[in-house]
Amino acid sequence: MDLIFSQALGPIKFALAEKAAQAEKYILYGGVNPPCRKGCSSCCYQLIHVLIAEAIIIYEYLKTQKQWQAVRERARAQFEFLKDNPHPIVWFKMGKQCPVLDPETKTCMAYSTRPIACAIHFVLSNPKTCDPYYTGGEEYQALDFNNLFNEFRDIVDTVSYTHLRAHETVLDLVCRLLLE
């Protein structure tokens, strides 16, 4: 039997898409014009944390797109580096890009299922200011979508709590959801 993890995570996947759409709608109708464009990828060199649920959703998407193996190879190579260099600035300065970023086109291979940290991150200043050591005089500015992040986190907490029994670990939860 072939299990599809993302189906067990449907409410989280829906919430992720909904919050990303709300951020994009704000930009479209709010008169904001961030320099973020397809292929920019300046922020894709920042080390971010993803929820297990987000990772599973991205994994399932990449498998359906036949892109998982390439991403997996890049991620494994980066994992060795990350074990010895866990600081986000070291990661950025060493030019380590997100393993899901296509190295040739500089576009996200899982854009439609990208993590919430990526989906609601829009820089208002020159993308060069994403570099923590940028000294060009311009200040880094980004849109603040903390409200969308907090709403997403509340949905994830609600889904987790609804499905989590008192004695279960997160791993037990994932296994149980897959078997239900």
Coordinates of N, CA, C and O in Angstrom, one line a residue:
M1 N 0.8 -1.2 0.0 CA 0.0 0.0 0.0 C 0.9 1.2 0.0 O 1.8 1.4 0.8
D2 N 0.6 2.1 -0.9 CA 1.4 3.4 -1.0 C 0.7 4.5 -0.2 O -0.4 4.9 -0.5
L3 N 1.3 4.9 0.9 CA 0.7 5.9 1.7 C 1.1 7.3 1.2 O 2.2 7.6 0.8
I4 N 0.2 8.2 1.3 CA 0.4 9.6 0.9 C 0.3 10.5 2.2 O -0.8 10.7 2.7
F5 N 1.5 10.9 2.7 CA 1.5 11.6 3.9 C 0.7 12.9 3.9 O 0.0 13.3 4.8
S6 N 0.8 13.6 2.8 CA 0.1 14.9 2.7 C -1.4 14.8 2.8 O -2.0 15.8 3.3
Q7 N -2.0 13.7 2.5 CA -3.4 13.6 2.7 C -3.8 13.6 4.2 O -4.8 14.1 4.6
A8 N -2.9 13.0 5.0 CA -3.1 13.0 6.5 C -2.9 14.4 7.0 O -3.4 14.7 8.1
L9 N -2.3 15.2 6.3 CA -2.0 16.6 6.7 C -2.8 17.6 6.0 O -2.4 18.8 5.9
G10 N -3.9 17.2 5.5 CA -4.8 18.1 4.7 C -5.1 19.5 5.3 O -4.9 20.5 4.6
P11 N -5.5 19.5 6.6 CA -5.8 20.8 7.2 C -4.6 21.8 7.2 O -4.7 23.0 7.0
I12 N -3.4 21.2 7.4 CA -2.2 22.0 7.5 C -1.9 22.5 6.1 O -1.5 23.6 5.9
K13 N -2.0 21.6 5.1 CA -1.7 22.0 3.7 C -2.6 23.1 3.3 O -2.2 24.0 2.6
F14 N -3.9 23.0 3.6 CA -4.9 24.0 3.3 C -4.5 25.3 3.9 O -4.6 26.4 3.3
A15 N -4.2 25.3 5.2 CA -3.9 26.5 5.9 C -2.6 27.2 5.4 O -2.6 28.4 5.2
L16 N -1.7 26.4 5.0 CA -0.4 26.9 4.4 C -0.8 27.7 3.1 O -0.3 28.8 2.9
A17 N -1.6 27.0 2.2 CA -1.9 27.7 1.0 C -2.8 28.9 1.2 O -2.6 29.9 0.5
E18 N -3.7 28.9 2.2 CA -4.5 30.0 2.5 C -3.7 31.2 3.0 O -3.9 32.3 2.5
K19 N -2.8 31.0 3.9 CA -2.0 32.1 4.4 C -1.0 32.7 3.3 O -0.8 33.9 3.2
A20 N -0.5 31.8 2.5 CA 0.3 32.3 1.3 C -0.5 33.2 0.4 O -0.1 34.2 0.0
A21 N -1.7 32.7 0.1 CA -2.6 33.5 -0.8 C -3.0 34.8 -0.1 O -3.1 35.9 -0.8
Q22 N -3.2 34.9 1.2 CA -3.5 36.1 1.9 C -2.4 37.1 1.8 O -2.6 38.3 1.6
A23 N -1.1 36.6 1.9 CA 0.0 37.5 1.8 C 0.1 38.0 0.4 O 0.4 39.2 0.2
E24 N 0.0 37.2 -0.6 CA 0.1 37.6 -2.0 C -1.1 38.6 -2.3 O -0.9 39.5 -3.1
K25 N -2.2 38.4 -1.8 CA -3.4 39.3 -2.0 C -3.1 40.6 -1.4 O -3.4 41.7 -2.1
Y26 N -2.5 40.7 -0.3 CA -2.2 41.9 0.4 C -1.2 42.7 -0.5 O -1.3 43.9 -0.7
I27 N -0.2 42.0 -1.0 CA 0.8 42.7 -1.9 C 0.1 43.2 -3.2 O 0.3 44.3 -3.6
L28 N -0.7 42.4 -3.8 CA -1.4 42.7 -5.0 C -2.3 43.9 -4.9 O -2.3 44.8 -5.7
Y29 N -3.1 44.0 -3.8 CA -4.1 45.0 -3.6 C -3.7 46.1 -2.6 O -4.4 47.1 -2.5
G30 N -2.6 45.9 -2.0 CA -2.1 46.9 -0.9 C -1.2 47.9 -1.4 O -0.7 48.7 -0.6
G31 N -0.9 48.0 -2.7 CA -0.1 49.0 -3.2 C 1.4 48.8 -2.8 O 2.2 49.7 -2.9
V32 N 1.8 47.6 -2.5 CA 3.1 47.3 -2.1 C 3.8 46.6 -3.3 O 3.2 45.8 -4.0
N33 N 5.0 47.0 -3.6 CA 5.7 46.5 -4.8 C 7.1 46.0 -4.3 O 8.1 46.6 -4.6
P34 N 7.1 44.8 -3.7 CA 8.4 44.2 -3.3 C 9.3 43.9 -4.5 O 8.8 43.5 -5.6
P35 N 10.6 44.0 -4.4 CA 11.5 43.6 -5.5 C 11.6 42.1 -5.7 O 12.3 41.7 -6.7
C36 N 11.0 41.3 -4.9 CA 11.0 39.9 -5.0 C 10.4 39.5 -6.4 O 9.3 39.9 -6.7
R37 N 11.2 38.8 -7.1 CA 10.7 38.3 -8.5 C 11.2 36.9 -8.7 O 12.1 36.4 -8.0
K38 N 10.5 36.2 -9.6 CA 10.9 34.8 -9.9 C 12.4 34.8 -10.3 O 12.8 35.6 -11.1
G39 N 13.2 34.0 -9.6 CA 14.6 33.9 -9.9 C 15.5 34.7 -9.1 O 16.7 34.6 -9.1
C40 N 14.9 35.6 -8.2 CA 15.7 36.4 -7.3 C 16.5 35.6 -6.4 O 17.7 35.6 -6.4
S41 N 15.9 34.8 -5.6 CA 16.5 33.8 -4.7 C 17.4 34.3 -3.6 O 18.1 33.6 -3.0
S42 N 17.5 35.6 -3.4 CA 18.4 36.2 -2.4 C 18.1 35.6 -1.0 O 19.0 35.3 -0.3
C43 N 16.8 35.5 -0.7 CA 16.5 35.0 0.7 C 16.6 33.5 0.8 O 16.5 32.9 1.8
C44 N 16.8 32.8 -0.3 CA 16.9 31.3 -0.4 C 18.2 30.8 0.1 O 18.5 29.6 0.1
Y45 N 19.1 31.7 0.6 CA 20.4 31.3 1.2 C 20.3 31.5 2.7 O 21.3 31.3 3.4
Q46 N 19.1 31.8 3.2 CA 19.0 31.9 4.7 C 18.5 30.5 5.2 O 17.7 29.8 4.6
L47 N 19.1 30.2 6.4 CA 18.7 28.9 7.0 C 17.4 29.1 7.7 O 17.2 30.0 8.5
I48 N 16.4 28.3 7.3 CA 15.1 28.4 8.0 C 14.7 27.1 8.6 O 15.3 26.1 8.3
H49 N 13.8 27.2 9.5 CA 13.3 26.0 10.1 C 11.9 25.7 9.6 O 11.1 26.6 9.4
V50 N 11.6 24.4 9.3 CA 10.3 24.0 8.8 C 9.7 23.0 9.8 O 10.4 22.3 10.5
L51 N 8.4 23.0 9.8 CA 7.7 22.0 10.6 C 7.8 20.7 9.9 O 7.9 20.6 8.7
I52 N 7.7 19.6 10.7 CA 7.7 18.3 10.1 C 6.5 18.1 9.1 O 6.7 17.6 8.0
A53 N 5.4 18.7 9.4 CA 4.3 18.6 8.5 C 4.6 19.3 7.2 O 4.3 18.8 6.1
E54 N 5.3 20.5 7.2 CA 5.7 21.1 6.0 C 6.7 20.3 5.2 O 6.6 20.2 4.0
A55 N 7.6 19.7 5.9 CA 8.6 18.9 5.2 C 8.0 17.7 4.5 O 8.3 17.4 3.4
I56 N 7.0 17.1 5.2 CA 6.3 15.9 4.5 C 5.5 16.4 3.3 O 5.5 15.7 2.3
I57 N 4.8 17.5 3.4 CA 4.1 18.0 2.3 C 5.0 18.3 1.1 O 4.7 18.0 -0.1
I58 N 6.1 19.0 1.4 CA 7.1 19.3 0.3 C 7.7 18.0 -0.3 O 7.8 17.9 -1.5
Y59 N 8.0 17.0 0.6 CA 8.5 15.7 0.1 C 7.5 15.1 -0.9 O 7.9 14.6 -1.9
E60 N 6.2 15.0 -0.5 CA 5.2 14.4 -1.3 C 5.1 15.1 -2.6 O 5.0 14.5 -3.7
Y61 N 5.1 16.5 -2.6 CA 5.0 17.2 -3.8 C 6.2 17.0 -4.7 O 6.0 16.7 -5.9
L62 N 7.4 17.0 -4.2 CA 8.6 16.7 -5.0 C 8.6 15.3 -5.6 O 9.1 15.1 -6.7
K63 N 8.1 14.4 -4.9 CA 8.0 13.0 -5.4 C 7.0 13.0 -6.6 O 7.4 12.4 -7.6
T64 N 5.9 13.7 -6.5 CA 5.0 13.7 -7.7 C 5.5 14.4 -8.9 O 5.2 14.1 -10.0
Q65 N 6.4 15.3 -8.6 CA 7.1 16.1 -9.7 C 8.4 15.4 -10.2 O 9.0 16.0 -11.1
K66 N 8.7 14.3 -9.6 CA 9.9 13.5 -10.0 C 11.2 14.4 -9.8 O 12.1 14.3 -10.5
Q67 N 11.2 15.2 -8.7 CA 12.3 16.0 -8.4 C 12.9 15.7 -7.0 O 13.9 16.3 -6.6
W68 N 12.4 14.7 -6.3 CA 12.8 14.4 -5.0 C 14.3 13.9 -5.0 O 15.0 14.3 -4.1
Q69 N 14.7 13.1 -5.9 CA 16.1 12.5 -5.8 C 17.1 13.6 -5.9 O 18.1 13.6 -5.1
A70 N 16.9 14.6 -6.8 CA 17.9 15.7 -6.9 C 18.0 16.5 -5.6 O 19.0 16.9 -5.1
V71 N 16.8 16.8 -5.0 CA 16.7 17.6 -3.8 C 17.3 16.8 -2.7 O 18.1 17.3 -1.8
R72 N 17.0 15.5 -2.6 CA 17.6 14.7 -1.6 C 19.1 14.7 -1.6 O 19.7 14.8 -0.5
E73 N 19.7 14.6 -2.7 CA 21.2 14.6 -2.9 C 21.7 15.9 -2.4 O 22.7 15.9 -1.6
R74 N 21.1 17.0 -2.8 CA 21.6 18.3 -2.3 C 21.5 18.4 -0.8 O 22.3 18.9 -0.1
A75 N 20.3 18.0 -0.3 CA 20.1 18.1 1.2 C 21.0 17.2 2.0 O 21.5 17.7 3.0
R76 N 21.3 16.0 1.5 CA 22.3 15.2 2.2 C 23.7 15.8 2.3 O 24.4 15.8 3.3
A77 N 24.1 16.4 1.2 CA 25.4 17.1 1.1 C 25.4 18.2 2.1 O 26.4 18.5 2.8
Q78 N 24.3 19.0 2.2 CA 24.3 20.1 3.0 C 24.2 19.7 4.5 O 24.6 20.5 5.4
F79 N 23.6 18.6 4.8 CA 23.4 18.2 6.1 C 24.7 18.0 6.8 O 24.9 18.4 8.0
E80 N 25.7 17.4 6.1 CA 27.0 17.3 6.7 C 27.6 18.6 7.1 O 28.2 18.8 8.2
F81 N 27.5 19.6 6.2 CA 28.0 20.9 6.5 C 27.2 21.5 7.7 O 27.8 22.1 8.6
L82 N 25.9 21.4 7.7 CA 25.1 22.0 8.8 C 25.4 21.4 10.1 O 25.3 22.1 11.1
K83 N 25.7 20.1 10.2 CA 26.1 19.5 11.5 C 27.2 20.3 12.2 O 27.2 20.5 13.4
D84 N 28.2 20.7 11.4 CA 29.4 21.4 11.9 C 29.2 22.9 12.0 O 30.0 23.6 12.6
N85 N 28.3 23.5 11.2 CA 28.1 24.9 11.1 C 26.6 25.3 11.2 O 26.0 25.7 10.2
P86 N 26.0 25.2 12.4 CA 24.6 25.4 12.5 C 24.1 26.8 12.6 O 23.0 27.1 12.5
H87 N 25.1 27.8 12.6 CA 24.7 29.2 12.7 C 24.2 29.7 11.4 O 24.8 29.6 10.4
P88 N 23.0 30.4 11.4 CA 22.4 30.9 10.2 C 23.3 31.8 9.4 O 23.3 31.8 8.1
I89 N 24.1 32.6 10.0 CA 24.9 33.6 9.3 C 26.1 32.8 8.6 O 26.4 33.1 7.5
V90 N 26.6 31.8 9.2 CA 27.7 31.0 8.6 C 27.1 30.3 7.4 O 27.7 30.3 6.3
W91 N 25.9 29.8 7.5 CA 25.2 29.2 6.4 C 25.1 30.2 5.2 O 25.4 29.9 4.1
F92 N 24.6 31.4 5.5 CA 24.4 32.4 4.5 C 25.7 32.8 3.8 O 25.8 32.8 2.6
K93 N 26.7 33.1 4.6 CA 28.0 33.6 4.1 C 28.7 32.5 3.3 O 29.5 32.8 2.4
M94 N 28.5 31.2 3.6 CA 29.1 30.2 2.8 C 28.3 29.9 1.5 O 28.7 29.0 0.7
G95 N 27.3 30.6 1.3 CA 26.5 30.5 0.0 C 25.8 29.2 -0.1 O 25.6 28.7 -1.2
K96 N 25.3 28.7 1.0 CA 24.5 27.4 1.0 C 23.1 27.8 0.6 O 22.4 28.4 1.4
Q97 N 22.6 27.3 -0.5 CA 21.3 27.6 -0.9 C 20.3 26.5 -0.4 O 20.7 25.4 -0.1
C98 N 19.1 26.8 -0.3 CA 18.0 25.9 0.0 C 18.1 24.7 -1.0 O 18.2 24.9 -2.2
P99 N 18.1 23.5 -0.5 CA 18.2 22.3 -1.4 C 17.0 22.2 -2.4 O 17.1 21.6 -3.4
V100 N 15.9 22.9 -2.1 CA 14.7 22.9 -3.0 C 14.8 24.0 -4.1 O 14.1 24.0 -5.0
L101 N 15.8 24.8 -4.0 CA 16.1 25.8 -5.0 C 16.8 25.2 -6.2 O 17.8 24.6 -6.0
D102 N 16.2 25.3 -7.4 CA 16.8 24.8 -8.6 C 18.1 25.5 -8.8 O 18.1 26.8 -9.0
P103 N 19.2 24.8 -8.9 CA 20.5 25.5 -9.0 C 20.7 26.3 -10.3 O 21.4 27.2 -10.4
E104 N 20.0 25.8 -11.3 CA 20.1 26.5 -12.7 C 19.2 27.7 -12.8 O 19.6 28.8 -13.2
T105 N 17.9 27.5 -12.5 CA 16.9 28.6 -12.7 C 16.8 29.5 -11.5 O 16.2 30.6 -11.7
K106 N 17.3 29.1 -10.4 CA 17.2 29.8 -9.1 C 15.7 30.1 -8.8 O 15.3 31.1 -8.2
T107 N 14.9 29.1 -9.1 CA 13.5 29.1 -8.7 C 13.2 27.9 -7.7 O 13.8 26.9 -7.7
C108 N 12.2 28.1 -6.9 CA 11.8 27.1 -5.9 C 11.1 25.9 -6.6 O 10.1 26.1 -7.4
M109 N 11.6 24.7 -6.4 CA 11.0 23.6 -7.1 C 9.7 23.1 -6.4 O 9.0 22.3 -6.9
A110 N 9.4 23.7 -5.2 CA 8.2 23.4 -4.5 C 7.4 24.6 -4.1 O 6.9 24.7 -3.0
Y111 N 7.4 25.6 -5.0 CA 6.8 26.9 -4.7 C 5.4 26.8 -4.2 O 5.1 27.5 -3.3
S112 N 4.6 26.0 -4.8 CA 3.2 25.9 -4.4 C 3.0 25.3 -3.0 O 2.0 25.4 -2.4
T113 N 4.0 24.6 -2.5 CA 4.0 24.0 -1.2 C 5.1 24.5 -0.3 O 5.4 23.8 0.7
R114 N 5.7 25.6 -0.6 CA 6.8 26.1 0.2 C 6.4 26.3 1.7 O 5.2 26.6 2.0
P115 N 7.4 26.3 2.6 CA 7.0 26.5 4.0 C 6.5 27.9 4.3 O 6.7 28.8 3.5
I116 N 5.8 28.0 5.4 CA 5.1 29.3 5.7 C 6.2 30.4 5.9 O 6.0 31.5 5.5
A117 N 7.4 30.1 6.4 CA 8.4 31.1 6.5 C 8.8 31.7 5.1 O 9.1 32.9 5.1
C118 N 8.7 30.9 4.1 CA 9.0 31.4 2.7 C 7.8 32.1 2.1 O 7.9 33.1 1.4
A119 N 6.6 31.5 2.4 CA 5.4 32.0 1.7 C 5.0 33.4 2.1 O 4.4 34.1 1.4
I120 N 5.4 33.8 3.3 CA 5.0 35.1 3.8 C 6.2 36.1 3.9 O 6.1 37.1 4.6
H121 N 7.3 35.7 3.3 CA 8.5 36.6 3.4 C 8.6 37.4 2.1 O 8.9 36.8 1.1
F122 N 8.5 38.7 2.3 CA 8.6 39.6 1.1 C 9.5 40.8 1.6 O 9.2 41.5 2.5
V123 N 10.6 40.9 0.9 CA 11.6 42.0 1.1 C 11.1 43.3 0.4 O 10.7 43.2 -0.7
L124 N 11.2 44.4 1.1 CA 10.9 45.7 0.5 C 12.1 46.4 0.0 O 12.0 47.3 -0.9
S125 N 13.2 46.1 0.6 CA 14.5 46.8 0.2 C 15.2 46.0 -0.9 O 14.7 45.0 -1.4
N126 N 16.3 46.5 -1.3 CA 17.2 45.9 -2.3 C 17.5 44.5 -1.8 O 17.9 44.3 -0.7
P127 N 17.3 43.4 -2.6 CA 17.6 42.1 -2.2 C 19.0 41.9 -1.7 O 19.3 41.0 -0.9
K128 N 20.0 42.8 -2.0 CA 21.3 42.7 -1.5 C 21.3 42.9 0.0 O 22.3 42.4 0.7
T129 N 20.3 43.6 0.6 CA 20.3 43.8 2.0 C 19.9 42.5 2.8 O 20.0 42.5 4.0
C130 N 19.6 41.4 2.1 CA 19.3 40.2 2.8 C 20.6 39.6 3.4 O 20.6 38.9 4.4
D131 N 21.7 40.0 2.8 CA 23.1 39.6 3.4 C 23.3 40.3 4.7 O 23.3 41.6 4.8
P132 N 23.5 39.6 5.8 CA 23.7 40.2 7.1 C 24.9 41.1 7.2 O 25.0 42.0 8.1
Y133 N 25.9 41.0 6.2 CA 27.1 41.8 6.2 C 27.0 42.9 5.2 O 28.1 43.5 4.9
Y134 N 25.9 43.1 4.6 CA 25.8 44.2 3.5 C 26.1 45.5 4.1 O 25.6 45.9 5.2
T135 N 27.0 46.3 3.4 CA 27.4 47.6 4.0 C 27.1 48.7 3.0 O 27.8 49.7 3.0
G136 N 26.1 48.5 2.1 CA 25.9 49.5 1.1 C 25.1 50.7 1.5 O 24.8 51.6 0.8
G137 N 24.7 50.8 2.8 CA 24.0 51.9 3.3 C 22.5 51.8 3.4 O 21.9 52.4 4.2
E138 N 21.9 51.0 2.5 CA 20.5 50.8 2.5 C 20.1 49.8 3.6 O 20.8 48.8 3.9
E139 N 19.0 50.1 4.3 CA 18.6 49.3 5.4 C 17.7 48.1 4.9 O 16.8 48.3 4.0
Y140 N 17.8 47.0 5.5 CA 16.9 45.8 5.2 C 15.5 46.1 5.7 O 15.3 46.5 6.9
Q141 N 14.6 45.9 4.8 CA 13.2 46.1 5.2 C 12.3 44.9 4.6 O 12.6 44.5 3.4
A142 N 11.4 44.4 5.4 CA 10.6 43.3 4.9 C 9.2 43.6 5.4 O 9.0 44.2 6.4
L143 N 8.2 43.0 4.7 CA 6.8 43.1 5.2 C 6.7 42.2 6.4 O 7.2 41.2 6.5
D144 N 5.9 42.7 7.4 CA 5.6 42.0 8.6 C 4.3 41.2 8.5 O 3.2 41.9 8.5
F145 N 4.4 40.0 8.3 CA 3.2 39.1 8.3 C 3.1 38.2 9.5 O 2.7 37.0 9.4
N146 N 3.6 38.7 10.6 CA 3.6 37.9 11.9 C 2.1 37.4 12.2 O 2.0 36.3 12.7
N147 N 1.1 38.2 11.9 CA -0.2 37.8 12.1 C -0.6 36.6 11.3 O -1.2 35.6 11.9
L148 N -0.2 36.5 10.1 CA -0.4 35.3 9.3 C 0.3 34.1 9.8 O -0.2 33.0 9.8
F149 N 1.6 34.3 10.2 CA 2.4 33.2 10.8 C 1.7 32.7 12.0 O 1.6 31.5 12.2
N150 N 1.3 33.6 12.9 CA 0.6 33.2 14.2 C -0.7 32.5 13.9 O -1.0 31.5 14.6
E151 N -1.5 32.9 12.9 CA -2.7 32.2 12.6 C -2.4 30.8 12.1 O -3.1 29.9 12.4
F152 N -1.4 30.7 11.3 CA -1.0 29.4 10.8 C -0.5 28.5 11.9 O -1.0 27.3 12.0
R153 N 0.3 29.0 12.8 CA 0.7 28.3 13.9 C -0.4 27.8 14.8 O -0.5 26.7 15.3
D154 N -1.4 28.7 15.0 CA -2.6 28.3 15.8 C -3.4 27.1 15.1 O -3.9 26.2 15.8
I155 N -3.5 27.2 13.8 CA -4.1 26.1 13.1 C -3.4 24.8 13.2 O -3.9 23.8 13.5
V156 N -2.1 24.9 13.1 CA -1.2 23.7 13.3 C -1.4 23.1 14.7 O -1.5 21.9 14.9
D157 N -1.3 24.0 15.7 CA -1.5 23.6 17.1 C -2.8 22.9 17.3 O -3.0 21.9 17.9
T158 N -3.9 23.5 16.7 CA -5.2 23.0 16.8 C -5.3 21.6 16.1 O -5.9 20.6 16.7
V159 N -4.8 21.5 15.0 CA -4.8 20.2 14.3 C -4.0 19.2 15.1 O -4.5 18.0 15.3
S160 N -2.9 19.5 15.5 CA -2.0 18.6 16.3 C -2.8 18.2 17.6 O -2.8 17.0 17.9
Y161 N -3.3 19.2 18.3 CA -4.0 18.8 19.5 C -5.2 18.0 19.3 O -5.5 17.0 20.0
T162 N -6.0 18.3 18.2 CA -7.2 17.5 17.9 C -6.8 16.1 17.7 O -7.6 15.2 18.1
H163 N -5.7 15.8 17.0 CA -5.4 14.5 16.6 C -4.4 13.8 17.6 O -4.2 12.6 17.5
L164 N -3.9 14.5 18.5 CA -2.9 14.0 19.4 C -3.5 13.5 20.7 O -4.2 14.3 21.4
R165 N -3.3 12.2 21.0 CA -3.8 11.7 22.3 C -2.8 11.9 23.3 O -1.6 12.1 23.0
A166 N -3.2 11.9 24.6 CA -2.3 12.3 25.7 C -1.0 11.6 25.7 O 0.0 12.2 26.1
H167 N -1.0 10.3 25.3 CA 0.3 9.5 25.5 C 1.1 9.5 24.2 O 2.2 8.9 24.2
E168 N 0.6 10.1 23.1 CA 1.3 10.0 21.8 C 2.5 11.0 21.7 O 2.4 12.1 22.2
T169 N 3.5 10.6 21.0 CA 4.5 11.5 20.6 C 4.1 12.0 19.2 O 3.2 11.5 18.6
V170 N 4.9 12.9 18.6 CA 4.6 13.4 17.3 C 4.7 12.3 16.3 O 3.9 12.1 15.4
L171 N 5.7 11.4 16.5 CA 5.9 10.2 15.6 C 4.7 9.3 15.7 O 4.2 8.8 14.6
D172 N 4.2 9.1 16.9 CA 3.0 8.3 17.0 C 1.8 8.9 16.3 O 1.0 8.2 15.6
L173 N 1.7 10.2 16.4 CA 0.6 10.9 15.7 C 0.7 10.7 14.2 O -0.3 10.4 13.5
V174 N 1.8 10.9 13.6 CA 2.0 10.8 12.1 C 1.6 9.3 11.7 O 0.9 9.1 10.8
C175 N 2.1 8.4 12.5 CA 1.8 6.9 12.2 C 0.4 6.7 12.3 O -0.2 6.0 11.4
R176 N -0.3 7.2 13.3 CA -1.7 6.9 13.5 C -2.5 7.6 12.4 O -3.5 7.0 11.8
L177 N -2.2 8.8 12.0 CA -2.9 9.5 11.0 C -2.8 8.7 9.6 O -3.7 8.7 8.9
L178 N -1.6 8.2 9.4 CA -1.4 7.5 8.2 C -2.2 6.1 8.1 O -2.6 5.7 7.1
L179 N -2.5 5.6 9.3 CA -3.2 4.3 9.3 C -4.7 4.5 9.4 O -5.5 3.5 9.2
E180 N -5.2 5.7 9.8 CA -6.6 5.9 9.9 C -7.3 6.0 8.5 O -6.8 6.3 7.6

